[in-house]
């Protein structure tokens, strides 16, 4: 049975802790006993995730726009630029979206890790992994390039402009065309997305952005220093606030609180688990916990592997002799989540559903700290004032003794200079350079998030290789084990993309060398 402790720890101050075992002492249990905590506010490396307004790309909205358009919305944080290419059914809208991440979060102090989840509006499925195989017979050689991605997002910083009208590439070098220079400010970070949406609405989709309050580059996480004589905890019928060291409960600094009923809560794992052996072309449905109402905007994270193989980020499928794209996806419906596998391989999934979405607050309750029993166990819940008793919507929940915190076990930046040489076999298929990151694990479930850092650019995980030859210089692959992660890359391979052009095999170099990888090892305490 869990135990919840809200109180004063000598030498530390007010703390909120949820221990997996009621025989442990909350005042003496080591903060590094990650597998024995469901929640521990004393650990300052906490993770937070925010959903932001979605962008819709479909004929219904685009058909009302002029032939060329520039739209600024979401309080100036988003610029949508594009043109209508003809009026026939197979004509399309060429749409570019600039999400101004610095403008949206001006006080964050670093470029945050951002993920753009894409939902197919015909099926309401959100892509959570993709594997693409491209074949080209050039002369007598059959070239095969494979690409894998996870929530693929390119985030760049504007440092200059050019008269060249070329489009953005997978890795951005800090330069945009002068015709687009008015969309973002010099030195500003932004996420760029290009869409081709057909007039006949054959491919309508929406983008669900999620932003983590975590550095995506080499920047340090914030640190906090204790100060005496501050009111650091308020638990009343009107609000619950637990401040950071050096701040009191009335701080106006949005990052000065650990939990605040004003809308600040660390990421909690409302749902998490591992689903093994989902068959090719099959699916698996998982119901939400009793009393929790999910929405389509629920923030879901997924790692996957071919059943029985090593966990990888991004996930890889097996070699194929066919060209095509294979996707893994999920959909929220009927208060459950269904994961859909491609027709390629049986896969295992490791998933997390967080306590954030874009639902409005529930109503009708009068408690902030709620104690109840869900039919299986007693629990303590801290929630936003005025929400239902108990809170039924993930966004209303600030803390719940049933739901483990998405706790950071290890984090940092690994410069490319720290990578060593891979074995000959790994160099061909995974990457010529490798780095092993070790961590202690007494029983938690490890989960990896990382970004690949380039000059003026960070990207979510992408893997690209020409099978049997070598690996692209934009690729980063991670293999996740219980006590270590191996990273692989080939920063000096000399090519970023490869394809057949005018009867020749072309290898294109984007010219942006990997600087390193920013990683976060999360630990989920099993129930």
Coordinates of C-alpha atoms in Angstrom, one line a residue:
X1 CA 0.0 0.0 0.0
X2 CA 1.3 3.5 -0.9
X3 CA 1.7 6.2 1.7
X4 CA 1.4 10.0 1.0
X5 CA 3.4 12.4 3.1
X6 CA 2.8 16.2 3.0
X7 CA 4.9 17.9 5.6
X8 CA 8.2 19.4 6.7
X9 CA 11.5 17.7 6.2
X10 CA 14.3 19.1 8.4
X11 CA 17.0 20.8 6.3
X12 CA 14.8 20.8 3.2
X13 CA 11.4 22.4 4.0
X14 CA 7.9 21.4 2.9
X15 CA 7.7 18.3 0.7
X16 CA 5.2 16.1 -1.0
X17 CA 6.1 12.5 -1.3
X18 CA 4.2 9.3 -2.3
X19 CA 6.0 6.1 -1.4
X20 CA 5.3 2.8 -3.0
X21 CA 5.6 1.0 0.4
X22 CA 4.0 2.1 3.6
X23 CA 7.0 0.6 5.5
X24 CA 9.4 3.1 4.1
X25 CA 10.2 6.3 6.0
X26 CA 9.6 9.5 3.9
X27 CA 12.1 11.5 5.8
X28 CA 15.0 9.0 5.4
X29 CA 14.4 7.2 2.2
X30 CA 17.1 8.1 -0.3
X31 CA 16.0 10.3 -3.2
X32 CA 17.8 7.9 -5.5
X33 CA 15.5 5.1 -4.6
X34 CA 13.5 5.8 -7.8
X35 CA 11.7 2.5 -7.8
X36 CA 10.2 3.2 -4.4
X37 CA 8.7 6.6 -5.1
X38 CA 5.5 7.3 -7.0
X39 CA 6.2 11.0 -6.4
X40 CA 9.0 13.0 -4.8
X41 CA 8.9 16.8 -4.8
X42 CA 12.4 16.9 -3.2
X43 CA 13.8 15.8 -6.5
X44 CA 14.2 19.1 -8.5
X45 CA 14.5 17.4 -11.9
X46 CA 10.8 17.3 -12.5
X47 CA 9.2 17.0 -16.0
X48 CA 6.3 19.1 -17.2
X49 CA 4.4 18.9 -20.6
X50 CA 1.9 21.4 -22.1
X51 CA -0.4 20.8 -25.0
X52 CA -0.9 23.8 -27.1
X53 CA -3.5 24.8 -29.7
X54 CA -3.8 22.4 -32.6
X55 CA -3.4 23.3 -36.3
X56 CA -5.9 22.0 -38.8
X57 CA -5.0 21.3 -42.4
X58 CA -8.1 20.4 -44.5
X59 CA -10.0 21.7 -47.4
X60 CA -12.9 23.1 -45.3
X61 CA -10.7 25.8 -43.8
X62 CA -8.2 26.3 -46.7
X63 CA -10.8 26.6 -49.5
X64 CA -12.1 29.8 -48.0
X65 CA -8.7 31.5 -48.2
X66 CA -7.3 33.5 -51.1
X67 CA -4.9 32.1 -53.7
X68 CA -2.0 33.2 -51.5
X69 CA -2.3 33.8 -47.8
X70 CA -0.4 34.7 -44.6
X71 CA -2.3 34.2 -41.4
X72 CA -1.1 35.0 -37.8
X73 CA -3.1 33.4 -35.0
X74 CA -2.8 31.9 -31.5
X75 CA -1.8 35.3 -30.1
X76 CA 0.9 35.8 -32.7
X77 CA 2.6 32.5 -31.9
X78 CA 1.7 30.8 -35.2
X79 CA 2.2 32.0 -38.8
X80 CA 0.5 30.0 -41.6
X81 CA 1.6 30.8 -45.1
X82 CA 0.6 29.2 -48.3
X83 CA -1.0 29.2 -51.7
X84 CA -3.8 27.4 -53.6
X85 CA -2.2 25.5 -56.5
X86 CA -5.2 25.2 -58.9
X87 CA -8.8 24.3 -58.5
X88 CA -9.0 20.7 -59.8
X89 CA -9.6 17.8 -57.4
X90 CA -5.9 16.7 -57.6
X91 CA -4.7 20.3 -57.0
X92 CA -3.4 21.1 -53.6
X93 CA -2.7 23.8 -51.0
X94 CA 1.0 24.3 -50.3
X95 CA 1.0 25.3 -46.6
X96 CA 3.9 26.3 -44.4
X97 CA 3.5 26.7 -40.7
X98 CA 5.9 28.5 -38.4
X99 CA 5.3 27.8 -34.8
X100 CA 7.1 30.6 -32.9
X101 CA 8.3 28.6 -29.8
X102 CA 10.3 31.5 -28.3
X103 CA 7.4 33.8 -28.7
X104 CA 5.0 31.3 -27.2
X105 CA 7.2 30.7 -24.1
X106 CA 9.3 33.9 -23.7
X107 CA 10.3 33.2 -20.1
X108 CA 11.4 29.6 -20.4
X109 CA 15.0 30.5 -20.6
X110 CA 16.0 27.8 -23.1
X111 CA 14.7 26.1 -26.2
X112 CA 12.2 23.5 -25.0
X113 CA 11.8 20.0 -26.3
X114 CA 8.9 20.1 -28.7
X115 CA 6.9 17.3 -30.4
X116 CA 4.3 17.7 -33.1
X117 CA 1.9 14.8 -33.2
X118 CA 0.0 14.4 -36.5
X119 CA -3.5 13.0 -36.5
X120 CA -5.2 11.7 -39.6
X121 CA -8.7 13.4 -39.6
X122 CA -10.2 10.6 -41.7
X123 CA -9.4 7.9 -39.0
X124 CA -8.6 10.1 -36.0
X125 CA -5.4 8.1 -35.5
X126 CA -2.2 9.8 -34.3
X127 CA 1.1 8.6 -35.8
X128 CA 3.5 7.5 -33.0
X129 CA 6.2 5.8 -35.2
X130 CA 6.9 5.4 -38.8
X131 CA 9.4 3.3 -40.9
X132 CA 9.9 4.1 -44.6
X133 CA 11.8 2.0 -47.2
X134 CA 12.9 3.6 -50.5
X135 CA 14.2 1.5 -53.4
X136 CA 16.0 2.7 -56.5
X137 CA 17.6 0.6 -59.2
X138 CA 20.5 2.6 -60.7
X139 CA 22.5 0.7 -63.2
X140 CA 22.9 -2.8 -61.7
X141 CA 22.8 -1.6 -58.1
X142 CA 19.5 -1.8 -56.1
X143 CA 19.8 1.0 -53.5
X144 CA 17.6 0.8 -50.4
X145 CA 17.3 3.8 -48.0
X146 CA 15.3 3.3 -44.8
X147 CA 14.1 6.1 -42.5
X148 CA 12.5 5.8 -39.1
X149 CA 11.1 8.6 -37.0
X150 CA 9.2 9.4 -33.8
X151 CA 6.9 12.4 -33.6
X152 CA 9.3 14.0 -36.1
X153 CA 9.8 17.7 -35.4
X154 CA 12.4 20.1 -36.7
X155 CA 13.0 23.2 -34.5
X156 CA 15.4 25.9 -35.8
X157 CA 16.8 29.3 -34.8
X158 CA 16.8 32.0 -37.4
X159 CA 20.3 33.5 -37.9
X160 CA 20.1 34.8 -41.5
X161 CA 18.2 35.0 -44.8
X162 CA 19.0 34.3 -48.4
X163 CA 17.4 35.1 -51.8
X164 CA 17.5 31.4 -52.6
X165 CA 13.9 30.0 -52.7
X166 CA 14.8 26.4 -51.7
X167 CA 12.6 24.8 -49.1
X168 CA 13.7 23.7 -45.6
X169 CA 15.5 20.4 -45.3
X170 CA 15.3 17.7 -42.6
X171 CA 18.1 19.6 -40.8
X172 CA 17.8 23.3 -40.7
X173 CA 21.0 25.5 -41.0
X174 CA 19.6 28.7 -39.5
X175 CA 18.9 30.4 -42.9
X176 CA 15.5 31.0 -44.5
X177 CA 14.5 32.6 -47.7
X178 CA 14.1 36.4 -47.6
X179 CA 10.5 35.9 -48.8
X180 CA 9.7 34.2 -45.4
X181 CA 11.9 36.5 -43.3
X182 CA 8.9 38.4 -41.9
X183 CA 7.4 35.4 -40.3
X184 CA 9.8 35.0 -37.4
X185 CA 12.3 37.3 -35.7
X186 CA 16.1 37.1 -36.0
X187 CA 17.5 34.9 -33.3
X188 CA 14.1 33.3 -32.6
X189 CA 13.4 29.6 -32.3
X190 CA 10.5 28.1 -34.3
X191 CA 9.1 24.8 -35.5
X192 CA 8.6 24.6 -39.2
X193 CA 6.0 22.3 -40.8
X194 CA 5.2 21.9 -44.5
X195 CA 1.9 20.3 -45.7
X196 CA 0.5 19.6 -49.2
X197 CA -3.3 19.3 -48.7
X198 CA -5.4 18.3 -51.7
X199 CA -8.6 20.1 -52.8
X200 CA -10.6 16.9 -52.6
X201 CA -9.7 16.5 -48.9
X202 CA -8.0 13.1 -49.4
X203 CA -5.4 13.8 -46.7
X204 CA -6.9 16.1 -44.0
X205 CA -4.9 16.2 -40.8
X206 CA -4.2 18.2 -37.7
X207 CA -1.0 18.8 -35.7
X208 CA -1.2 18.4 -31.9
X209 CA 1.9 20.3 -30.5
X210 CA 3.3 19.3 -27.1
X211 CA 6.0 21.3 -25.4
X212 CA 8.1 19.9 -22.6
X213 CA 9.6 22.3 -20.0
X214 CA 13.0 20.6 -20.6
X215 CA 16.0 21.9 -22.6
X216 CA 16.2 20.4 -26.0
X217 CA 19.8 21.5 -26.5
X218 CA 23.0 21.7 -24.4
X219 CA 21.4 24.3 -22.0
X220 CA 21.3 23.5 -18.3
X221 CA 18.1 22.8 -16.4
X222 CA 17.1 25.4 -13.9
X223 CA 18.5 25.2 -10.4
X224 CA 16.9 26.5 -7.2
X225 CA 18.5 27.7 -4.0
X226 CA 16.6 27.6 -0.7
X227 CA 16.0 30.8 1.2
X228 CA 14.7 31.1 4.8
X229 CA 11.4 32.4 6.1
X230 CA 9.3 31.7 3.0
X231 CA 5.8 30.2 3.0
X232 CA 6.5 27.3 0.7
X233 CA 3.3 25.2 1.1
X234 CA -0.4 26.2 1.1
X235 CA -3.0 23.5 1.3
X236 CA -6.5 25.1 1.7
X237 CA -10.0 24.8 0.4
X238 CA -9.3 27.4 -2.3
X239 CA -5.9 26.3 -3.6
X240 CA -2.9 24.1 -3.3
X241 CA 0.6 25.5 -4.0
X242 CA 4.0 23.9 -3.3
X243 CA 6.8 26.3 -4.3
X244 CA 10.3 25.7 -5.5
X245 CA 13.2 26.4 -3.1
X246 CA 13.8 30.2 -3.0
X247 CA 10.1 31.0 -3.8
X248 CA 7.0 31.4 -1.8
X249 CA 3.5 30.3 -2.6
X250 CA 2.5 33.8 -3.9
X251 CA 5.3 34.0 -6.5
X252 CA 4.4 35.3 -9.9
X253 CA 7.2 33.4 -11.5
X254 CA 5.5 30.6 -13.5
X255 CA 8.5 28.3 -12.9
X256 CA 8.7 29.1 -9.2
X257 CA 6.2 26.4 -8.2
X258 CA 6.4 22.6 -8.2
X259 CA 2.6 22.2 -8.0
X260 CA 0.1 25.0 -8.3
X261 CA -3.7 24.8 -8.7
X262 CA -3.3 27.8 -11.0
X263 CA -2.2 25.3 -13.6
X264 CA 1.2 23.8 -12.8
X265 CA 1.6 20.0 -12.3
X266 CA 4.5 17.6 -13.0
X267 CA 3.8 15.0 -15.6
X268 CA 2.0 12.0 -14.0
X269 CA 1.5 8.7 -15.7
X270 CA -2.3 8.3 -15.6
X271 CA -1.8 5.2 -17.7
X272 CA 1.4 3.3 -18.5
X273 CA 2.5 -0.2 -19.3
X274 CA 3.9 -2.6 -21.8
X275 CA 1.9 -4.4 -24.4
X276 CA 3.7 -7.4 -25.9
X277 CA 3.1 -9.2 -29.2
X278 CA 0.6 -7.0 -31.0
X279 CA 0.3 -8.9 -34.3
X280 CA 1.0 -7.4 -37.7
X281 CA -2.0 -5.5 -38.9
X282 CA -3.5 -5.9 -35.4
X283 CA -4.5 -3.6 -32.6
X284 CA -4.7 -3.5 -28.8
X285 CA -7.2 -1.5 -26.8
X286 CA -6.5 -0.4 -23.2
X287 CA -9.3 1.1 -21.0
X288 CA -8.6 4.3 -19.0
X289 CA -8.6 3.9 -15.2
X290 CA -12.0 4.0 -13.5
X291 CA -13.2 7.5 -13.1
X292 CA -10.8 9.1 -15.6
X293 CA -12.2 10.7 -18.8
X294 CA -9.8 10.9 -21.7
X295 CA -9.9 13.3 -24.6
X296 CA -8.4 13.0 -28.1
X297 CA -5.8 15.5 -27.1
X298 CA -4.4 13.2 -24.4
X299 CA -0.6 13.4 -24.6
X300 CA 0.6 9.8 -25.2
X301 CA 4.2 8.7 -25.5
X302 CA 5.3 5.4 -27.1
X303 CA 8.4 3.3 -27.5
X304 CA 8.2 0.2 -29.7
X305 CA 10.2 -2.7 -30.9
X306 CA 9.8 -5.8 -33.1
X307 CA 8.6 -8.3 -30.5
X308 CA 11.5 -9.7 -28.5
X309 CA 14.2 -7.4 -29.9
X310 CA 15.9 -4.5 -28.3
X311 CA 14.0 -1.3 -27.5
X312 CA 15.1 1.4 -29.9
X313 CA 14.3 5.1 -30.3
X314 CA 13.2 5.6 -33.0
X315 CA 11.7 2.1 -33.3
X316 CA 12.9 0.0 -36.3
X317 CA 11.1 -2.6 -38.2
X318 CA 12.7 -5.6 -40.0
X319 CA 14.5 -5.4 -43.3
X320 CA 12.0 -5.4 -46.2
X321 CA 12.2 -6.1 -49.9
X322 CA 9.2 -3.8 -50.6
X323 CA 9.1 -0.1 -50.8
X324 CA 6.6 1.8 -48.7
X325 CA 5.8 3.4 -45.3
X326 CA 4.6 1.5 -42.3
X327 CA 3.1 3.4 -39.4
X328 CA 2.2 2.7 -35.8
X329 CA -0.6 4.9 -34.5
X330 CA -3.1 5.3 -31.7
X331 CA -6.6 6.7 -31.3
X332 CA -8.5 7.8 -28.2
X333 CA -12.2 6.8 -28.3
X334 CA -14.8 5.5 -25.9
X335 CA -12.6 6.4 -22.9
X336 CA -9.9 4.0 -24.0
X337 CA -6.7 4.1 -26.2
X338 CA -6.3 1.7 -29.1
X339 CA -2.9 1.2 -30.6
X340 CA -2.8 0.1 -34.2
X341 CA 0.1 -1.9 -35.6
X342 CA 1.2 -1.8 -39.3
X343 CA 1.1 -4.9 -41.4
X344 CA 4.9 -5.3 -41.2
X345 CA 5.9 -7.1 -37.9
X346 CA 4.5 -8.1 -34.5
X347 CA 5.6 -5.4 -32.1
X348 CA 5.9 -4.7 -28.3
X349 CA 4.8 -1.3 -27.0
X350 CA 5.9 0.7 -24.0
X351 CA 3.4 3.5 -23.5
X352 CA 2.6 6.4 -21.2
X353 CA -0.5 8.6 -21.0
X354 CA 0.0 11.9 -19.1
X355 CA -2.3 14.0 -16.9
X356 CA -2.6 16.7 -19.6
X357 CA -5.0 17.4 -22.4
X358 CA -7.0 20.4 -23.6
X359 CA -10.4 19.6 -21.9
X360 CA -12.0 22.4 -19.9
X361 CA -12.1 21.9 -16.2
X362 CA -14.8 19.7 -14.7
X363 CA -17.1 21.3 -12.1
X364 CA -19.2 20.4 -9.1
X365 CA -16.6 19.6 -6.4
X366 CA -15.6 21.5 -3.3
X367 CA -12.4 19.7 -2.2
X368 CA -8.8 20.3 -3.1
X369 CA -7.3 17.3 -1.3
X370 CA -9.6 14.4 -1.9
X371 CA -9.4 11.0 -0.2
X372 CA -11.2 8.1 -1.7
X373 CA -11.3 4.4 -2.6
X374 CA -11.7 3.3 -6.3
X375 CA -12.8 -0.2 -5.4
X376 CA -9.3 -1.5 -5.4
X377 CA -7.4 0.7 -3.0
X378 CA -7.5 3.9 -1.0
X379 CA -5.9 7.0 -2.6
X380 CA -5.2 10.6 -2.1
X381 CA -5.7 13.1 -4.9
X382 CA -4.8 16.8 -5.1
X383 CA -6.8 18.6 -7.7
X384 CA -7.8 22.0 -9.0
X385 CA -10.4 23.9 -6.9
X386 CA -14.0 23.5 -8.1
X387 CA -13.4 20.4 -10.1
X388 CA -15.4 17.2 -9.6
X389 CA -14.8 15.1 -6.4
X390 CA -12.7 13.2 -7.4
X391 CA -11.3 14.8 -10.4
X392 CA -12.3 13.0 -13.6
X393 CA -10.3 14.8 -16.2
X394 CA -6.5 14.3 -16.5
X395 CA -5.9 18.1 -16.7
X396 CA -7.7 18.6 -13.3
X397 CA -5.3 16.2 -11.5
X398 CA -2.3 17.8 -9.8
X399 CA -1.2 14.7 -7.8
X400 CA -2.7 11.3 -7.3
X401 CA -1.2 8.5 -5.2
X402 CA -2.2 5.9 -7.9
X403 CA -0.3 7.6 -10.7
X404 CA 3.5 7.6 -10.7
X405 CA 5.5 10.7 -11.5
X406 CA 7.4 10.7 -14.8
X407 CA 10.6 11.1 -12.9
X408 CA 13.9 12.1 -14.4
X409 CA 16.6 9.5 -13.5
X410 CA 19.4 11.0 -15.5
X411 CA 19.7 13.9 -17.9
X412 CA 22.4 15.8 -19.8
X413 CA 24.1 16.6 -23.0
X414 CA 26.6 14.3 -24.7
X415 CA 28.9 16.2 -27.1
X416 CA 29.9 14.4 -30.3
X417 CA 33.5 14.5 -29.2
X418 CA 32.6 12.0 -26.4
X419 CA 31.5 9.4 -28.9
X420 CA 33.9 6.5 -29.7
X421 CA 34.2 4.3 -32.8
X422 CA 31.6 1.6 -33.3
X423 CA 32.3 -2.0 -34.4
X424 CA 32.5 -2.6 -38.1
X425 CA 29.0 -4.2 -38.2
X426 CA 27.4 -1.5 -36.1
X427 CA 29.0 1.2 -38.3
X428 CA 27.2 0.0 -41.4
X429 CA 23.7 -0.5 -39.8
X430 CA 23.6 1.7 -36.7
X431 CA 26.3 4.4 -36.9
X432 CA 30.1 4.7 -37.1
X433 CA 30.2 6.5 -33.6
X434 CA 28.8 5.3 -30.4
X435 CA 28.4 6.3 -26.7
X436 CA 27.2 4.1 -23.8
X437 CA 25.2 5.9 -21.1
X438 CA 25.0 3.8 -17.9
X439 CA 22.5 4.3 -15.1
X440 CA 21.4 2.5 -11.9
X441 CA 18.1 0.7 -11.9
X442 CA 16.7 -1.1 -8.9
X443 CA 13.4 -1.9 -10.5
X444 CA 11.8 1.0 -12.4
X445 CA 10.8 0.9 -16.1
X446 CA 13.2 3.0 -18.1
X447 CA 11.9 5.4 -20.8
X448 CA 14.1 7.5 -23.1
X449 CA 13.4 10.9 -24.7
X450 CA 16.1 12.8 -26.6
X451 CA 16.8 15.3 -29.2
X452 CA 19.7 15.5 -31.7
X453 CA 21.5 18.8 -31.7
X454 CA 22.8 20.6 -34.8
X455 CA 24.0 24.2 -35.3
X456 CA 20.9 26.4 -34.9
X457 CA 18.7 23.3 -35.0
X458 CA 17.4 20.4 -32.8
X459 CA 15.3 17.5 -34.0
X460 CA 13.3 14.7 -32.5
X461 CA 14.7 11.2 -33.2
X462 CA 15.3 10.2 -36.8
X463 CA 17.2 7.2 -38.2
X464 CA 18.3 7.0 -41.8
X465 CA 20.7 4.5 -43.5
X466 CA 21.4 3.0 -46.9
X467 CA 21.1 -0.7 -46.1
X468 CA 24.4 -2.5 -46.3
X469 CA 26.4 0.7 -47.0
X470 CA 26.4 3.2 -44.2
X471 CA 24.3 5.6 -42.1
X472 CA 23.2 9.2 -42.8
X473 CA 24.9 12.1 -41.0
X474 CA 21.5 13.3 -39.7
X475 CA 20.7 10.0 -38.0
X476 CA 20.7 9.2 -34.3
X477 CA 19.7 5.8 -33.0
X478 CA 19.4 4.8 -29.4
X479 CA 19.1 1.3 -28.0
X480 CA 17.5 1.2 -24.5
X481 CA 18.3 -1.5 -22.0
X482 CA 17.4 -1.8 -18.3
X483 CA 20.7 -0.2 -17.1
X484 CA 22.2 1.5 -20.1
X485 CA 21.5 3.3 -23.4
X486 CA 23.7 3.0 -26.5
X487 CA 23.6 6.0 -28.9
X488 CA 24.8 5.6 -32.5
X489 CA 25.4 8.2 -35.2
X490 CA 27.6 8.8 -38.3
X491 CA 28.4 12.6 -38.2
X492 CA 31.1 12.3 -40.9
X493 CA 29.4 10.0 -43.5
X494 CA 29.0 12.9 -45.9
X495 CA 25.4 12.4 -46.8
X496 CA 22.0 13.4 -45.3
X497 CA 19.6 12.1 -47.9
X498 CA 20.0 9.8 -50.9
X499 CA 17.8 9.2 -54.0
X500 CA 17.7 8.5 -57.7
X501 CA 17.8 11.6 -59.9
X502 CA 18.1 11.7 -63.7
X503 CA 19.3 8.1 -63.7
X504 CA 22.1 8.7 -61.2
X505 CA 22.3 7.8 -57.5
X506 CA 22.5 11.1 -55.6
X507 CA 23.8 11.6 -52.1
X508 CA 22.9 15.0 -50.7
X509 CA 24.7 16.6 -47.8
X510 CA 22.7 19.2 -45.8
X511 CA 26.0 20.6 -44.4
X512 CA 24.9 20.6 -40.7
X513 CA 27.1 18.4 -38.5
X514 CA 25.7 16.8 -35.3
X515 CA 26.9 18.6 -32.2
X516 CA 25.6 16.1 -29.7
X517 CA 22.5 14.5 -28.1
X518 CA 20.4 15.9 -25.3
X519 CA 18.9 13.0 -23.3
X520 CA 16.5 12.3 -20.5
X521 CA 16.2 8.9 -18.9
X522 CA 12.8 8.6 -17.1
X523 CA 11.9 6.0 -14.6
X524 CA 8.3 4.8 -14.1
X525 CA 7.7 3.0 -10.8
X526 CA 5.6 -0.1 -11.4
X527 CA 2.3 -0.4 -9.5

